[in-house]
Amino acid sequence: MRPRTATGWYELAIGAALTAMVLYAVGAGGVPQVLARAEDRGHSPGWVAASLLCFVVGAWIAGWYFAGPLAVPAARLHWLIGREHPARLLRRAAVQVLLVSAALATVVAVVAGLALASVGLPSVVPALAVWVALVVLVLVTMHLQRRDLDGPARWTAFAAGAAGVVVAAGEAWGPAGVAAAGAIAGGGALGSAVRRGARSRRGVTAELTPRWQLQRGARHRWAVSAGFTLMEGEVVRLARQRDQKSRRRPVPAAVYRLPRPLALGAVALLRSARPVAAIGVLAVPLAFATYDVLGATPAVVVVALAQFALVMTTARAAEAWLATEQLPRVWGIGTHEAAAALAAPCVVVGLVLAATAVAGFSLPPVAGVALATLPVAILLRRRSARRPVAGLTLVSTPMGAVSVQSLNKVAAGPDVVLLTILLADGLGEK
Amino acid sequence: MSPAPVLSAAGLRKTYGELVVVDDLTFDVPGGGVVALVGPNGAGKSTLLECLAGAAPLDAGAIAVGGVRSDPSSAAHWRQVFGILDDFTWLPDLTVADHLVLMSGDRGAEAVDAALERFGVAGQRDRLPESLSAGQRRRAALAAARVRPWRVLLLDEPEQHLDADGIDLLADELVSMATPDRCILLSSHAAGLVDRLGCPVLDLTRSGRT
């Protein structure tokens, strides 16, 4: 990961400078605006800041979960494993991660301090508290992961997000809001924790413990392609096989009595019901609390982001299915019917959220239509970006040559979300 | 009087650039019949099955199912022709039973359970196909052929990954599935399976020409 050439260092410096500029803009401009807006509407900027901080913490944990706190590049391990014990290598990697996380936590804490100071709130002590909390969270995540307690490590991010929702609901509707949001988010989390606890992964994955990274990499293809993990074919195969060996509950028989394309859509929806419920539990109360505290535009942003998260969750399987040309032949249905059936869950979820937004935020129906079509738009955009194209187009940037196709793949989805937010907000103002 | 053909192919031609894989091939498969495609690697067996299933376009020729001309790229054709070919893919997130029930139309979960039982994979009904061994997946695919409605069944080397018992079971099942209104066309390198089926053989050795 370390740059080895002057150009590499230059690219790193440019990247760091750009990131610092964005973070400064967020800390000195974006967040203070949000807090000031809440204050104008008669709400406490302190509680709003606390709620935002919970989401930052959630993103922080999820980010480390994504990157993985313990990583030694495979190539390095290959050369070093004969001389050093893997545990020692991992310990050294852990120290490096702690140093990096401390540096990043400093950036986040400074941004938080800037934001608080700009609205006249105490900034030094909260910023220090933020720094300590973030570093402690990294330590806790690492500890949980080393002990094979993968589930709790992942659910900590959800818990932080849920805490943010509860705080926002409390600010919007008082104790009743806290009780309602707490009951919804807490109930869901508790149920899941109890169910997960009953079939804990601990012990099942014991033989992989020192190399937790491998297991995480095996589960998440993006982590593998990001090259953060120590990859080893056999362990990857083992971990994937274990994940897949778990049995699934059968889909209710009534679903199969629907006409075939509908049944296919219903099964796809039911199979992704759990993540859909988890995102919905957080997003719907948060959108309403945001509407109450900050107004319609931020609430529309929350709804659109929730739709994006839901589509990405439900569409992952659908995208894999649609890439299979054989699917319509096996089911004996038309190509377009198969695509429509698999997109149905996204459309249903999009319609529900759009209807909720229109009814709850008094948006005009046209804005509702924009939100309702968002899931389909994301799906179509992602499909078009994934279509193979001949050749490779590179553009020159201050950070070096970048593939247009890669950029297109990364932007496909978020760009449509941004467009919809602008559209829905613009239409909502009229 | 011989039974009417369920699958008729006339003047089939398939090329990959300069390479002629199938050249002016005409054949009929009668109702209740099983026909085995044989020939060395590269003779065009899999390509022919892909063309008949609609997975690859033909350069020339016509296909009829039940005496009616059928467009291999249409959903109507796919409803009548079921192929377990090289590209047979299982879908992520769906269990073996989910796949089969969705394919089975009105036949329902009982028929699926019976088919899985018949092919010895009833214990895997709630597992994801990716977690099965290749042989178990092959058995589950063959069980799909029992529950999915079809008139023409295309099988590309169905004996692959099967143990000796599995091949015996396959032979028995193929005979029982070929009812008078249906037919089966399979490619195979297993002389034992073809002998056991005692079915007519379509030798593609001379079909391909460069």
XYZ file of C-alpha atoms in Angstrom:
640
model
C 0.000 0.000 0.000
C 2.918 2.333 0.637
C 3.891 4.464 -2.369
C 7.244 3.425 -3.771
C 7.888 6.210 -6.241
C 7.847 9.999 -6.241
C 4.742 9.887 -8.446
C 3.068 7.603 -5.933
C 3.788 10.034 -3.101
C 2.532 12.888 -5.263
C -0.733 11.041 -5.922
C -1.081 10.283 -2.217
C -0.483 13.942 -1.321
C -3.036 15.144 -3.874
C -5.565 12.605 -2.621
C -4.976 13.619 1.000
C -5.278 17.317 0.108
C -8.544 16.776 -1.752
C -9.942 14.732 1.134
C -8.871 17.392 3.621
C -10.612 20.063 1.534
C -13.831 18.074 1.404
C -13.711 17.326 5.137
C -12.994 20.966 5.949
C -15.962 21.997 3.814
C -18.130 19.472 5.661
C -16.859 20.521 9.105
C -16.794 24.268 8.583
C -19.737 24.610 6.193
C -22.033 21.604 5.777
C -22.551 20.415 9.337
C -22.832 23.934 10.852
C -25.522 24.701 8.270
C -27.462 21.629 9.335
C -27.117 22.538 13.014
C -28.095 26.158 12.370
C -31.119 25.018 10.399
C -32.202 22.766 13.275
C -31.773 25.669 15.709
C -33.863 27.923 13.450
C -36.639 25.342 13.564
C -36.539 25.317 17.373
C -34.464 22.179 17.921
C -31.330 21.636 19.949
C -28.174 21.681 17.771
C -26.405 19.655 20.466
C -28.758 16.683 20.102
C -28.720 16.942 16.340
C -24.909 16.897 16.498
C -25.074 13.860 18.765
C -27.344 12.091 16.299
C -25.026 12.899 13.392
C -22.101 11.658 15.441
C -23.816 8.305 15.956
C -24.045 7.898 12.187
C -20.395 8.871 11.820
C -19.501 6.235 14.402
C -21.647 3.676 12.571
C -19.932 4.527 9.283
C -16.568 4.373 11.051
C -17.180 0.847 12.316
C -18.655 -0.257 8.990
C -15.649 1.265 7.232
C -13.192 -0.659 9.346
C -15.289 -3.748 8.916
C -15.070 -3.207 5.168
C -11.333 -2.571 5.130
C -10.595 -5.086 7.829
C -8.426 -4.065 10.734
C -5.961 -6.888 10.406
C -4.324 -7.196 7.061
C -1.017 -8.314 5.707
C -0.726 -8.234 1.916
C -0.682 -11.762 0.537
C 2.548 -11.206 -1.376
C 4.304 -10.090 1.803
C 2.959 -12.970 3.807
C 4.165 -15.368 1.151
C 7.762 -14.240 1.678
C 7.634 -13.737 5.416
C 5.662 -16.732 6.603
C 8.751 -18.950 6.584
C 10.610 -16.608 8.920
C 7.897 -15.225 11.156
C 4.803 -16.612 12.800
C 1.603 -15.345 11.154
C 0.331 -14.178 14.563
C 3.338 -11.879 14.874
C 2.779 -10.522 11.409
C -0.846 -9.866 12.241
C 0.100 -8.147 15.510
C 2.405 -5.829 13.594
C -0.372 -5.174 11.088
C -2.696 -4.408 14.006
C -0.281 -1.791 15.340
C -0.129 -0.180 11.902
C -3.912 -0.181 11.710
C -4.141 1.449 15.129
C -1.743 4.182 14.061
C -3.683 4.827 10.860
C -7.006 4.749 12.696
C -5.665 7.205 15.280
C -4.671 9.564 12.468
C -8.050 9.227 10.770
C -9.853 9.627 14.094
C -7.947 12.881 14.580
C -9.297 14.135 11.249
C -12.865 13.184 12.202
C -12.489 14.723 15.666
C -11.139 17.963 14.199
C -14.049 18.119 11.740
C -16.506 17.518 14.601
C -14.787 20.189 16.706
C -14.899 22.681 13.844
C -18.585 22.019 13.302
C -19.450 22.414 16.983
C -17.338 25.561 17.365
C -18.973 27.208 14.365
C -22.404 27.079 16.049
C -21.051 28.227 19.402
C -21.113 24.839 21.149
C -18.220 23.550 23.292
C -15.756 21.901 20.921
C -12.521 20.767 22.571
C -13.835 18.206 25.070
C -16.385 16.689 22.620
C -13.695 16.469 19.929
C -11.383 14.648 22.347
C -14.242 12.368 23.363
C -14.926 11.616 19.698
C -11.264 10.754 19.130
C -11.127 8.420 22.130
C -14.431 6.776 21.164
C -13.328 6.112 17.597
C -10.004 4.588 18.598
C -11.645 2.479 21.301
C -14.196 1.263 18.755
C -11.434 0.112 16.423
C -9.814 -1.752 19.312
C -13.118 -3.358 20.266
C -13.842 -4.372 16.666
C -10.410 -5.919 16.341
C -10.843 -7.764 19.609
C -14.241 -9.129 18.595
C -12.954 -10.217 15.222
C -9.932 -11.947 16.669
C -12.282 -13.918 18.901
C -14.365 -14.973 15.920
C -17.273 -12.865 17.130
C -17.922 -11.609 13.681
C -21.650 -10.973 14.183
C -21.310 -8.547 17.125
C -18.552 -6.685 15.268
C -20.900 -6.167 12.346
C -23.910 -5.348 14.480
C -22.059 -2.646 16.394
C -22.330 -0.496 13.252
C -26.079 -1.123 13.120
C -26.370 -0.306 16.837
C -24.582 3.020 16.349
C -26.922 3.876 13.468
C -29.922 2.851 15.555
C -28.689 5.084 18.376
C -28.544 7.961 15.882
C -32.144 7.297 14.879
C -33.267 7.168 18.511
C -31.531 10.462 19.316
C -33.038 12.101 16.220
C -36.487 10.756 17.113
C -36.073 12.047 20.666
C -35.220 15.497 19.369
C -38.145 15.446 16.950
C -40.913 14.025 19.141
C -39.567 13.978 22.695
C -39.664 10.949 25.017
C -42.439 9.326 22.970
C -40.144 9.415 19.933
C -37.288 7.863 21.902
C -39.569 5.110 23.144
C -41.040 4.378 19.711
C -37.756 4.477 17.754
C -35.956 2.618 20.544
C -38.618 -0.073 20.573
C -38.513 -0.524 16.796
C -34.723 -0.499 16.371
C -33.982 -2.206 19.698
C -36.594 -4.890 19.144
C -35.214 -5.732 15.735
C -31.622 -5.723 16.910
C -32.449 -7.784 19.998
C -34.370 -10.354 17.994
C -31.541 -10.676 15.535
C -28.919 -10.825 18.291
C -30.836 -13.555 20.119
C -31.244 -15.542 16.918
C -27.591 -15.076 15.991
C -26.496 -15.881 19.514
C -28.308 -19.191 19.314
C -26.118 -20.276 16.437
C -22.959 -18.376 17.199
C -20.154 -18.680 14.712
C -17.681 -19.018 17.502
C -15.968 -22.353 17.391
C -17.356 -23.105 13.964
C -14.682 -20.933 12.444
C -12.080 -21.634 15.089
C -9.566 -23.155 12.730
C -9.537 -19.931 10.781
C -9.191 -17.665 13.819
C -5.642 -16.414 13.343
C -6.492 -15.598 9.780
C -9.841 -13.944 10.256
C -9.091 -11.735 7.298
C -9.243 -14.676 4.949
C -12.693 -15.500 6.087
C -13.901 -11.950 5.763
C -12.318 -11.701 2.348
C -13.991 -14.903 1.290
C -17.394 -13.590 2.236
C -17.038 -10.243 0.557
C -15.864 -10.257 -2.984
C -15.220 -6.522 -2.967
C -12.728 -6.987 -0.177
C -10.969 -9.632 -2.191
C -10.733 -7.441 -5.226
C -9.638 -4.529 -3.069
C -6.657 -6.676 -2.202
C -6.758 -5.862 1.510
C -6.840 -9.444 2.580
C -4.589 -12.392 2.823
C -6.087 -14.687 0.287
C -5.570 -18.366 0.143
C -7.726 -20.444 -2.136
C -8.384 -23.331 0.187
C -9.427 -21.179 3.145
C -11.600 -19.054 0.908
C -13.292 -22.169 -0.397
C -13.809 -23.464 3.156
C -15.261 -20.201 4.389
C -17.597 -19.849 1.420
C -18.735 -23.413 1.784
C -19.495 -22.902 5.464
C -21.482 -19.796 4.780
C -23.520 -21.609 2.207
C -24.099 -24.785 4.166
C -26.534 -23.064 6.444
C -30.026 -24.136 5.589
C -32.685 -21.672 4.641
C -36.273 -21.626 5.666
C -38.555 -22.624 2.820
C -40.497 -19.851 1.164
C -44.231 -20.099 2.028
C -45.972 -22.461 -0.375
C -48.606 -19.862 -1.306
C -45.939 -17.812 -3.065
C -45.411 -20.517 -5.628
C -49.081 -20.501 -6.607
C -48.661 -17.038 -8.108
C -48.116 -16.788 -11.860
C -44.511 -17.660 -12.610
C -42.892 -14.217 -13.111
C -44.747 -12.916 -10.041
C -43.658 -15.920 -8.029
C -40.059 -15.326 -9.046
C -40.290 -11.703 -7.889
C -41.977 -12.673 -4.638
C -39.310 -15.263 -3.868
C -36.567 -12.735 -4.606
C -38.257 -10.257 -2.248
C -38.702 -12.806 0.518
C -35.103 -13.950 0.235
C -33.872 -10.384 0.764
C -36.507 -9.537 3.383
C -34.115 -9.434 6.315
C -31.726 -6.709 5.081
C -34.699 -4.816 3.676
C -36.308 -4.862 7.133
C -33.047 -3.786 8.829
C -32.626 -0.789 6.523
C -36.327 0.083 6.699
C -36.300 0.005 10.503
C -33.601 2.677 10.504
C -34.600 4.677 7.448
C -38.315 5.282 7.924
C -38.189 6.736 11.481
C -35.054 8.652 10.562
C -36.686 10.187 7.493
C -39.662 11.383 9.540
C -37.460 12.688 12.352
C -35.292 14.479 9.783
C -38.383 16.009 8.233
C -39.473 17.280 11.619
C -36.073 18.613 12.655
C -34.555 19.816 9.377
C -37.321 19.975 6.784
C -38.290 18.266 3.544
C -35.005 18.388 1.593
C -32.847 16.463 4.096
C -35.747 14.025 4.570
C -35.844 13.399 0.813
C -32.085 12.815 0.947
C -32.601 10.191 3.663
C -35.362 8.477 1.655
C -33.285 8.456 -1.543
C -30.221 7.088 0.264
C -32.382 4.430 1.923
C -33.744 3.469 -1.480
C -30.220 3.231 -2.821
C -29.158 0.982 0.061
C -32.241 -1.202 -0.410
C -31.739 -1.514 -4.152
C -28.085 -2.393 -3.698
C -29.140 -5.052 -1.203
C -31.987 -6.564 -3.189
C -30.396 -6.070 -6.580
C -27.171 -7.864 -5.833
C -28.785 -11.242 -6.358
C -30.929 -9.929 -9.212
C -27.880 -8.602 -11.034
C -26.160 -11.940 -10.784
C -29.296 -13.633 -12.068
C -29.790 -11.269 -14.941
C -26.216 -11.793 -16.060
C -27.179 -15.408 -16.662
C -28.581 -15.676 -20.166
C -29.702 -19.181 -19.411
C -32.255 -18.037 -16.830
C -35.195 -17.282 -19.148
C -34.652 -20.587 -20.966
C -34.698 -22.559 -17.731
C -37.789 -20.820 -16.404
C -39.429 -20.856 -19.818
C -40.310 -17.170 -19.675
C -39.349 -14.215 -21.855
C -36.111 -12.331 -21.243
C -37.951 -9.140 -20.341
C -40.361 -11.001 -18.069
C -37.431 -12.445 -16.106
C -35.804 -9.025 -15.781
C -39.080 -7.436 -14.688
C -39.785 -10.187 -12.168
C -36.368 -9.797 -10.584
C -36.636 -6.020 -10.480
C -40.072 -6.284 -8.845
C -38.795 -6.299 -5.227
C -36.898 -3.056 -5.811
C -39.946 -1.520 -7.434
C -42.232 -2.580 -4.569
C -39.855 -1.221 -1.957
C -39.371 1.977 -3.960
C -43.110 2.496 -4.258
C -43.674 1.984 -0.539
C -40.943 4.451 0.392
C -42.067 6.976 -2.230
C -45.671 6.742 -1.028
C -44.449 7.206 2.553
C -42.449 10.277 1.532
C -45.289 11.816 -0.458
C -47.795 11.285 2.352
C -45.454 12.157 5.201
C -43.558 15.118 3.763
C -46.439 16.627 1.761
C -44.445 16.269 -1.447
C -46.250 16.809 -4.741
C -47.085 13.557 -6.565
C -44.540 14.391 -9.301
C -41.757 14.333 -6.718
C -43.201 11.040 -5.482
C -43.020 9.651 -9.012
C -39.348 10.666 -9.201
C -38.661 8.795 -5.957
C -40.783 5.814 -7.023
C -38.854 5.362 -10.255
C -35.481 5.659 -8.533
C -34.972 1.902 -7.898
C -35.642 1.009 -11.533
C -33.385 3.869 -12.657
C -30.546 2.620 -10.433
C -30.954 -0.923 -11.754
C -30.963 0.183 -15.385
C -28.005 2.492 -14.854
C -25.983 -0.237 -13.155
C -26.823 -2.716 -15.888
C -25.721 -0.308 -18.593
C -22.470 0.430 -16.744
C -21.690 -3.270 -16.384
C -22.194 -4.027 -20.059
C -18.805 -4.996 -21.482
C -17.299 -2.450 -23.830
C -14.497 -2.892 -26.286
C -11.243 -1.144 -25.422
C -10.193 0.895 -22.452
C -10.465 4.673 -22.228
C -8.102 6.425 -19.862
C -8.330 10.018 -18.739
C -5.494 11.965 -17.208
C -6.193 13.381 -13.745
C -3.978 15.058 -11.141
C -3.957 11.668 -9.428
C -2.789 9.793 -12.522
C -4.520 7.857 -15.317
C -8.032 6.687 -14.495
C -10.162 4.265 -16.474
C -13.404 5.866 -17.616
C -15.124 2.486 -17.505
C -14.094 1.967 -13.870
C -15.282 5.447 -12.959
C -18.544 4.765 -14.736
C -19.046 1.570 -12.735
C -18.396 3.382 -9.452
C -20.653 6.307 -10.332
C -23.477 4.130 -11.701
C -26.190 4.342 -9.064
C -25.069 7.216 -6.833
C -25.329 9.592 -9.814
C -28.971 8.640 -10.359
C -29.629 9.105 -6.636
C -28.162 12.604 -6.748
C -30.227 13.448 -9.809
C -33.411 12.188 -8.160
C -32.719 14.167 -4.989
C -32.269 17.340 -7.023
C -35.372 16.558 -9.067
C -37.584 15.620 -6.114
C -36.396 18.603 -4.113
C -36.869 20.982 -7.050
C -40.337 19.644 -7.747
C -41.165 19.718 -4.047
C -40.427 23.421 -3.818
C -42.928 24.370 -6.532
C -46.589 -47.104 -37.937
C -43.832 -45.102 -36.256
C -44.852 -42.367 -33.818
C -44.975 -38.787 -35.102
C -41.792 -36.812 -34.480
C -41.863 -34.467 -31.519
C -38.621 -32.765 -32.513
C -37.751 -32.189 -36.149
C -34.661 -30.437 -37.407
C -34.018 -29.679 -41.048
C -30.907 -28.313 -42.730
C -29.251 -27.115 -39.509
C -26.016 -25.243 -40.012
C -23.816 -23.575 -37.436
C -20.455 -21.970 -37.978
C -17.973 -20.126 -35.815
C -16.196 -17.919 -38.321
C -14.432 -20.222 -40.766
C -15.175 -23.293 -38.704
C -18.260 -25.214 -39.778
C -19.494 -27.041 -36.682
C -22.837 -28.371 -37.884
C -23.469 -28.684 -41.595
C -26.832 -29.411 -43.211
C -28.033 -31.690 -40.442
C -31.539 -33.107 -40.661
C -33.098 -35.494 -38.168
C -36.325 -36.355 -36.327
C -36.815 -37.569 -32.792
C -40.112 -39.449 -32.446
C -42.472 -39.173 -29.497
C -41.381 -41.405 -26.629
C -37.925 -41.601 -28.149
C -34.472 -41.068 -26.759
C -31.711 -40.232 -29.224
C -28.038 -40.079 -28.299
C -25.636 -37.718 -30.013
C -22.186 -39.203 -30.195
C -18.896 -38.107 -31.661
C -15.436 -37.051 -30.582
C -14.679 -33.777 -28.801
C -15.284 -30.892 -31.150
C -17.778 -32.804 -33.290
C -20.460 -30.239 -32.474
C -22.665 -32.130 -30.006
C -22.829 -29.371 -27.397
C -23.178 -26.694 -30.066
C -26.089 -28.540 -31.645
C -27.833 -28.857 -28.276
C -27.207 -25.156 -27.566
C -28.747 -24.218 -30.917
C -31.777 -26.412 -30.290
C -32.217 -24.895 -26.817
C -31.941 -21.361 -28.144
C -28.692 -20.633 -26.325
C -26.819 -20.060 -29.586
C -28.221 -18.824 -32.895
C -28.319 -21.108 -35.914
C -26.916 -19.910 -39.229
C -29.500 -21.839 -41.192
C -32.180 -24.461 -40.748
C -35.548 -24.945 -39.136
C -36.741 -26.582 -35.940
C -40.225 -27.899 -35.301
C -41.663 -29.092 -31.999
C -44.756 -31.273 -32.266
C -44.945 -30.560 -35.984
C -45.104 -26.791 -35.482
C -42.182 -24.607 -36.505
C -40.557 -23.120 -33.437
C -38.278 -20.099 -33.059
C -35.469 -21.154 -30.691
C -35.078 -17.609 -29.378
C -38.704 -17.326 -28.254
C -40.178 -17.885 -24.799
C -42.753 -20.204 -26.414
C -39.879 -22.450 -27.557
C -38.240 -22.322 -24.113
C -41.461 -23.441 -22.479
C -41.418 -26.598 -24.594
C -37.703 -27.277 -24.734
C -35.759 -27.733 -21.513
C -32.004 -27.998 -21.713
C -29.576 -29.067 -19.027
C -26.495 -27.860 -20.824
C -23.033 -26.654 -19.946
C -24.332 -23.240 -18.955
C -26.938 -24.581 -16.520
C -26.546 -22.143 -13.662
C -28.030 -22.119 -10.216
C -29.119 -18.824 -8.814
C -27.679 -17.281 -5.670
C -30.003 -17.038 -2.672
C -32.444 -19.719 -3.831
C -32.419 -23.157 -2.287
C -32.570 -26.303 -4.373
C -36.281 -26.638 -3.540
C -36.929 -22.978 -4.449
C -35.435 -23.592 -7.877
C -37.445 -26.685 -8.540
C -40.741 -25.355 -7.233
C -40.389 -22.233 -9.327
C -39.731 -24.388 -12.381
C -42.490 -26.857 -11.659
C -45.468 -24.707 -12.608
C -48.647 -26.179 -11.113
C -47.099 -29.406 -9.941
C -46.303 -28.030 -6.513
C -43.997 -28.825 -3.645
C -45.047 -32.476 -3.351
C -43.839 -33.245 -6.867
C -40.574 -31.467 -6.104
C -40.027 -33.488 -2.950
C -40.783 -36.693 -4.844
C -38.324 -35.785 -7.612
C -35.586 -34.890 -5.140
C -36.236 -38.126 -3.267
C -36.078 -40.091 -6.514
C -32.660 -38.643 -7.362
C -31.330 -39.075 -3.828
C -30.993 -35.411 -2.942
C -34.039 -34.945 -0.708
C -31.693 -34.131 2.178
C -30.364 -31.171 0.243
C -33.716 -29.541 -0.519
C -33.123 -26.495 1.706
C -29.460 -26.041 0.831
C -28.010 -23.549 -1.584
C -26.894 -25.302 -4.777
C -23.389 -23.843 -4.502
C -22.874 -25.780 -1.304
C -23.605 -29.126 -2.979
C -21.050 -31.350 -4.618
C -20.967 -31.401 -8.414
C -22.652 -34.799 -8.423
C -25.428 -33.639 -6.094
C -25.969 -30.583 -8.256
C -26.245 -32.798 -11.322
C -28.808 -34.965 -9.543
C -30.770 -31.872 -8.525
C -30.720 -30.633 -12.135
C -32.021 -33.975 -13.335
C -34.724 -33.794 -10.670
C -35.661 -30.432 -12.201
C -36.254 -32.247 -15.478
C -38.818 -34.417 -13.691
C -40.872 -31.502 -12.424
C -40.520 -28.881 -15.121
C -43.032 -29.194 -17.984
C -41.345 -29.837 -21.335
C -41.841 -31.630 -24.628
C -38.188 -31.858 -25.614
C -35.428 -32.507 -23.102
C -31.864 -31.721 -24.130
C -29.072 -33.126 -21.995
C -25.401 -32.403 -22.538
C -23.373 -35.280 -21.122
C -25.829 -35.934 -18.292
C -23.633 -38.668 -16.857
C -20.983 -36.104 -15.837
C -20.167 -36.149 -12.094
C -22.547 -39.060 -11.467
C -21.422 -42.215 -9.711
C -22.266 -45.671 -11.055
C -25.595 -45.773 -9.167
C -26.406 -42.335 -10.442
C -25.818 -43.385 -14.059
C -28.073 -46.415 -13.598
C -30.729 -44.182 -12.088
C -30.325 -41.705 -14.944
C -30.875 -44.425 -17.543
C -34.036 -45.633 -15.784
C -35.365 -42.108 -15.426
C -34.715 -41.178 -19.042
C -36.716 -44.165 -20.206
C -39.597 -43.323 -17.862
C -39.598 -39.609 -18.731
C -39.817 -40.193 -22.491
C -43.593 -40.498 -22.692
C -45.287 -40.643 -26.126
C -45.759 -36.872 -26.334
C -42.169 -36.085 -25.377
C -38.680 -36.880 -26.546
C -35.133 -36.682 -25.247
C -31.950 -35.791 -27.087
C -28.730 -36.274 -25.208
C -25.054 -36.137 -25.933
C -22.779 -38.598 -24.242
C -19.306 -40.062 -24.211
C -20.447 -42.894 -21.948
C -20.872 -45.882 -24.199
C -22.318 -47.804 -21.246
C -25.163 -45.338 -20.836
C -25.982 -45.322 -24.552
C -25.877 -49.124 -24.690
C -28.086 -49.392 -21.661
C -30.616 -47.001 -23.149
C -30.512 -48.992 -26.389
C -31.510 -45.860 -28.219
C -30.846 -44.702 -31.771
C -27.543 -42.899 -32.178
C -26.864 -39.771 -34.200
C -23.167 -39.780 -34.989
C -21.863 -36.262 -35.559
C -18.362 -37.360 -36.473
C -18.869 -36.408 -40.109
C -21.131 -33.456 -39.532
C -18.428 -30.942 -38.687
C -16.122 -29.808 -41.453
C -13.436 -27.208 -41.574
